[in-house]
């Protein structure tokens, strides 16, 4: 009896190890080539005083009215959101951002300068810097932290970096070349 039950246990152990090995292989086959650190989530804007329902995350967020026409980057300070609007009328790419402590006035600007990698005014390594405005002596631009985090900016420092994830920074870099219009809305 001991001999047959030990054979069953050994068979079950082999089957369990094979299943674990197969599941491990499946997991490694679908893992990203370059895993990124978790990104701090930007809180969603609170519903308005009128009690409007929270936006459905599955539905695209509409480009703000009055933000112009044609190819442009639209940056809403209040919504903490950017839209990359092309001239072909396709659904714009939109994503949340972490605004800096210094904001440009609402209006139309132009991308005037770009830098691949640099240290930000807050002392952290950043990439895909797309500069478009200057206010209070501070240059304002879009960028992504190399560590892929989106912390709240230090309110005691005057900084102009509008931060986004590295993936969104890649999209901004490809879209917003020198001369691209940037429309800032409240």
Tab-separated table of C-alpha atoms in Angstrom:
chain	number	residue	atom	x	y	z
A	1	UNK	CA	0.000	0.000	0.000
A	2	UNK	CA	2.786	2.441	0.856
A	3	UNK	CA	4.397	1.794	-2.476
A	4	UNK	CA	1.250	2.636	-4.527
A	5	UNK	CA	0.404	5.806	-2.559
A	6	UNK	CA	3.986	7.084	-2.909
A	7	UNK	CA	3.696	6.530	-6.682
A	8	UNK	CA	0.497	8.588	-6.738
A	9	UNK	CA	2.127	11.386	-4.724
A	10	UNK	CA	5.136	11.369	-7.030
A	11	UNK	CA	2.854	11.525	-10.079
A	12	UNK	CA	0.866	14.428	-8.630
A	13	UNK	CA	4.097	16.259	-7.759
A	14	UNK	CA	5.409	15.865	-11.314
A	15	UNK	CA	2.066	17.076	-12.730
A	16	UNK	CA	2.042	20.108	-10.393
A	17	UNK	CA	5.615	21.041	-11.322
A	18	UNK	CA	4.797	20.731	-15.017
A	19	UNK	CA	1.742	22.992	-14.587
A	20	UNK	CA	3.795	25.592	-12.686
A	21	UNK	CA	6.491	25.502	-15.362
A	22	UNK	CA	3.908	25.963	-18.124
A	23	UNK	CA	2.234	28.900	-16.327
A	24	UNK	CA	5.650	30.496	-15.723
A	25	UNK	CA	6.466	30.185	-19.423
A	26	UNK	CA	3.122	31.796	-20.369
A	27	UNK	CA	3.729	34.677	-17.959
A	28	UNK	CA	7.232	35.317	-19.287
A	29	UNK	CA	6.015	35.217	-22.888
A	30	UNK	CA	3.514	38.042	-22.231
A	31	UNK	CA	5.722	40.179	-19.951
A	32	UNK	CA	6.936	43.515	-21.363
A	33	UNK	CA	10.508	43.617	-22.643
A	34	UNK	CA	11.296	46.659	-20.486
A	35	UNK	CA	9.126	46.633	-17.355
A	36	UNK	CA	8.442	50.102	-15.994
A	37	UNK	CA	7.950	51.184	-12.413
A	38	UNK	CA	4.415	51.872	-11.317
A	39	UNK	CA	3.219	55.364	-12.146
A	40	UNK	CA	1.516	57.416	-9.486
A	41	UNK	CA	-2.030	57.932	-10.612
A	42	UNK	CA	-3.307	61.439	-11.130
A	43	UNK	CA	-6.611	61.846	-9.333
A	44	UNK	CA	-9.625	62.411	-11.566
A	45	UNK	CA	-11.144	65.856	-11.425
A	46	UNK	CA	-13.972	66.163	-8.926
A	47	UNK	CA	-17.509	66.441	-10.278
A	48	UNK	CA	-18.638	70.017	-10.765
A	49	UNK	CA	-20.944	71.814	-8.379
A	50	UNK	CA	-23.851	70.961	-10.695
A	51	UNK	CA	-23.406	67.328	-9.667
A	52	UNK	CA	-22.317	66.112	-13.098
A	53	UNK	CA	-21.550	62.409	-13.242
A	54	UNK	CA	-17.967	61.213	-13.424
A	55	UNK	CA	-16.721	60.718	-16.994
A	56	UNK	CA	-16.691	57.167	-18.318
A	57	UNK	CA	-12.992	56.205	-18.680
A	58	UNK	CA	-13.850	54.015	-21.689
A	59	UNK	CA	-15.125	57.025	-23.629
A	60	UNK	CA	-12.689	59.557	-25.082
A	61	UNK	CA	-12.568	62.944	-23.383
A	62	UNK	CA	-13.677	65.642	-25.811
A	63	UNK	CA	-11.208	68.300	-26.890
A	64	UNK	CA	-12.159	71.547	-25.107
A	65	UNK	CA	-14.383	73.901	-27.100
A	66	UNK	CA	-12.623	77.034	-28.265
A	67	UNK	CA	-9.223	75.335	-28.536
A	68	UNK	CA	-8.857	76.099	-32.221
A	69	UNK	CA	-8.687	73.960	-35.324
A	70	UNK	CA	-6.086	71.982	-37.231
A	71	UNK	CA	-3.042	70.190	-35.909
A	72	UNK	CA	-2.263	71.264	-32.349
A	73	UNK	CA	-1.491	70.227	-28.791
A	74	UNK	CA	-4.257	71.244	-26.398
A	75	UNK	CA	-3.307	71.532	-22.713
A	76	UNK	CA	-6.027	72.010	-20.083
A	77	UNK	CA	-4.526	73.176	-16.796
A	78	UNK	CA	-7.758	72.560	-14.863
A	79	UNK	CA	-8.394	69.071	-16.237
A	80	UNK	CA	-4.688	68.133	-16.036
A	81	UNK	CA	-5.012	66.720	-19.552
A	82	UNK	CA	-3.399	67.004	-22.979
A	83	UNK	CA	-4.819	66.213	-26.426
A	84	UNK	CA	-2.688	65.627	-29.521
A	85	UNK	CA	-4.997	66.754	-32.327
A	86	UNK	CA	-3.937	65.975	-35.887
A	87	UNK	CA	-5.211	67.745	-38.989
A	88	UNK	CA	-6.728	64.574	-40.473
A	89	UNK	CA	-9.693	64.592	-38.080
A	90	UNK	CA	-8.763	61.314	-36.389
A	91	UNK	CA	-9.673	60.739	-32.741
A	92	UNK	CA	-7.018	62.700	-30.814
A	93	UNK	CA	-4.697	60.962	-28.385
A	94	UNK	CA	-5.437	62.244	-24.899
A	95	UNK	CA	-3.795	61.603	-21.554
A	96	UNK	CA	-3.494	63.050	-18.063
A	97	UNK	CA	-0.500	65.110	-16.973
A	98	UNK	CA	0.871	66.560	-13.752
A	99	UNK	CA	0.986	70.360	-14.099
A	100	UNK	CA	3.950	72.328	-12.816
A	101	UNK	CA	3.797	75.105	-10.223
A	102	UNK	CA	4.083	77.829	-12.896
A	103	UNK	CA	1.403	77.905	-15.604
A	104	UNK	CA	1.302	79.823	-18.873
A	105	UNK	CA	-1.708	82.084	-19.426
A	106	UNK	CA	-4.472	80.580	-21.578
A	107	UNK	CA	-3.693	81.245	-25.226
A	108	UNK	CA	-1.843	79.982	-28.260
A	109	UNK	CA	1.882	79.181	-28.238
A	110	UNK	CA	4.373	77.449	-30.522
A	111	UNK	CA	6.900	74.698	-29.761
A	112	UNK	CA	10.186	76.551	-29.955
A	113	UNK	CA	12.694	74.172	-28.430
A	114	UNK	CA	13.131	70.440	-27.797
A	115	UNK	CA	15.691	68.418	-25.844
A	116	UNK	CA	16.061	64.628	-25.741
A	117	UNK	CA	17.351	64.263	-22.168
A	118	UNK	CA	18.317	66.752	-19.480
A	119	UNK	CA	18.019	67.367	-15.741
A	120	UNK	CA	14.761	69.159	-14.933
A	121	UNK	CA	14.452	72.357	-12.908
A	122	UNK	CA	13.387	70.143	-10.004
A	123	UNK	CA	16.686	68.239	-10.192
A	124	UNK	CA	15.409	64.953	-11.674
A	125	UNK	CA	16.443	63.350	-14.988
A	126	UNK	CA	13.801	63.957	-17.664
A	127	UNK	CA	13.390	63.108	-21.334
A	128	UNK	CA	11.497	64.280	-24.403
A	129	UNK	CA	11.316	67.915	-23.332
A	130	UNK	CA	9.025	70.007	-25.559
A	131	UNK	CA	9.212	73.692	-24.561
A	132	UNK	CA	6.504	76.115	-25.669
A	133	UNK	CA	6.174	79.058	-23.258
A	134	UNK	CA	7.913	81.239	-20.703
A	135	UNK	CA	6.194	82.916	-17.788
A	136	UNK	CA	7.524	84.560	-14.621
A	137	UNK	CA	11.011	83.896	-16.014
A	138	UNK	CA	10.323	80.141	-16.006
A	139	UNK	CA	10.348	78.075	-19.203
A	140	UNK	CA	7.267	75.845	-19.518
A	141	UNK	CA	7.290	72.567	-21.398
A	142	UNK	CA	6.116	68.987	-21.506
A	143	UNK	CA	8.422	66.199	-20.332
A	144	UNK	CA	8.582	62.745	-18.771
A	145	UNK	CA	10.609	61.784	-15.723
A	146	UNK	CA	13.040	58.984	-16.567
A	147	UNK	CA	11.875	57.137	-13.418
A	148	UNK	CA	8.313	57.238	-14.892
A	149	UNK	CA	6.664	58.732	-11.789
A	150	UNK	CA	4.211	61.630	-11.590
A	151	UNK	CA	4.580	63.126	-8.123
A	152	UNK	CA	2.934	66.415	-7.181
A	153	UNK	CA	5.424	69.253	-7.706
A	154	UNK	CA	6.948	70.940	-4.660
A	155	UNK	CA	4.761	74.039	-4.168
A	156	UNK	CA	7.785	75.861	-2.740
A	157	UNK	CA	9.665	75.669	-6.062
A	158	UNK	CA	8.865	77.515	-9.269
A	159	UNK	CA	9.048	74.895	-11.997
A	160	UNK	CA	7.634	74.735	-15.514
A	161	UNK	CA	7.695	71.006	-16.268
A	162	UNK	CA	4.305	69.586	-17.248
A	163	UNK	CA	4.988	65.903	-16.563
A	164	UNK	CA	3.559	62.810	-18.188
A	165	UNK	CA	4.344	59.096	-18.326
A	166	UNK	CA	7.215	57.967	-20.521
A	167	UNK	CA	4.784	56.374	-22.995
A	168	UNK	CA	2.845	59.630	-23.299
A	169	UNK	CA	6.159	61.510	-23.485
A	170	UNK	CA	7.123	59.346	-26.468
A	171	UNK	CA	3.838	60.269	-28.184
A	172	UNK	CA	4.333	63.984	-27.403
A	173	UNK	CA	7.914	63.862	-28.726
A	174	UNK	CA	6.808	62.288	-32.014
A	175	UNK	CA	3.886	64.714	-32.427
A	176	UNK	CA	5.086	68.119	-31.183
A	177	UNK	CA	7.978	69.117	-33.427
A	178	UNK	CA	9.398	72.661	-33.664
A	179	UNK	CA	6.651	75.043	-34.796
A	180	UNK	CA	3.701	72.898	-33.620
A	181	UNK	CA	0.872	74.982	-32.124
A	182	UNK	CA	0.139	74.516	-28.406
A	183	UNK	CA	-3.188	75.855	-27.118
A	184	UNK	CA	-3.467	76.324	-23.352
A	185	UNK	CA	-6.935	76.450	-21.795
A	186	UNK	CA	-7.989	76.854	-18.151
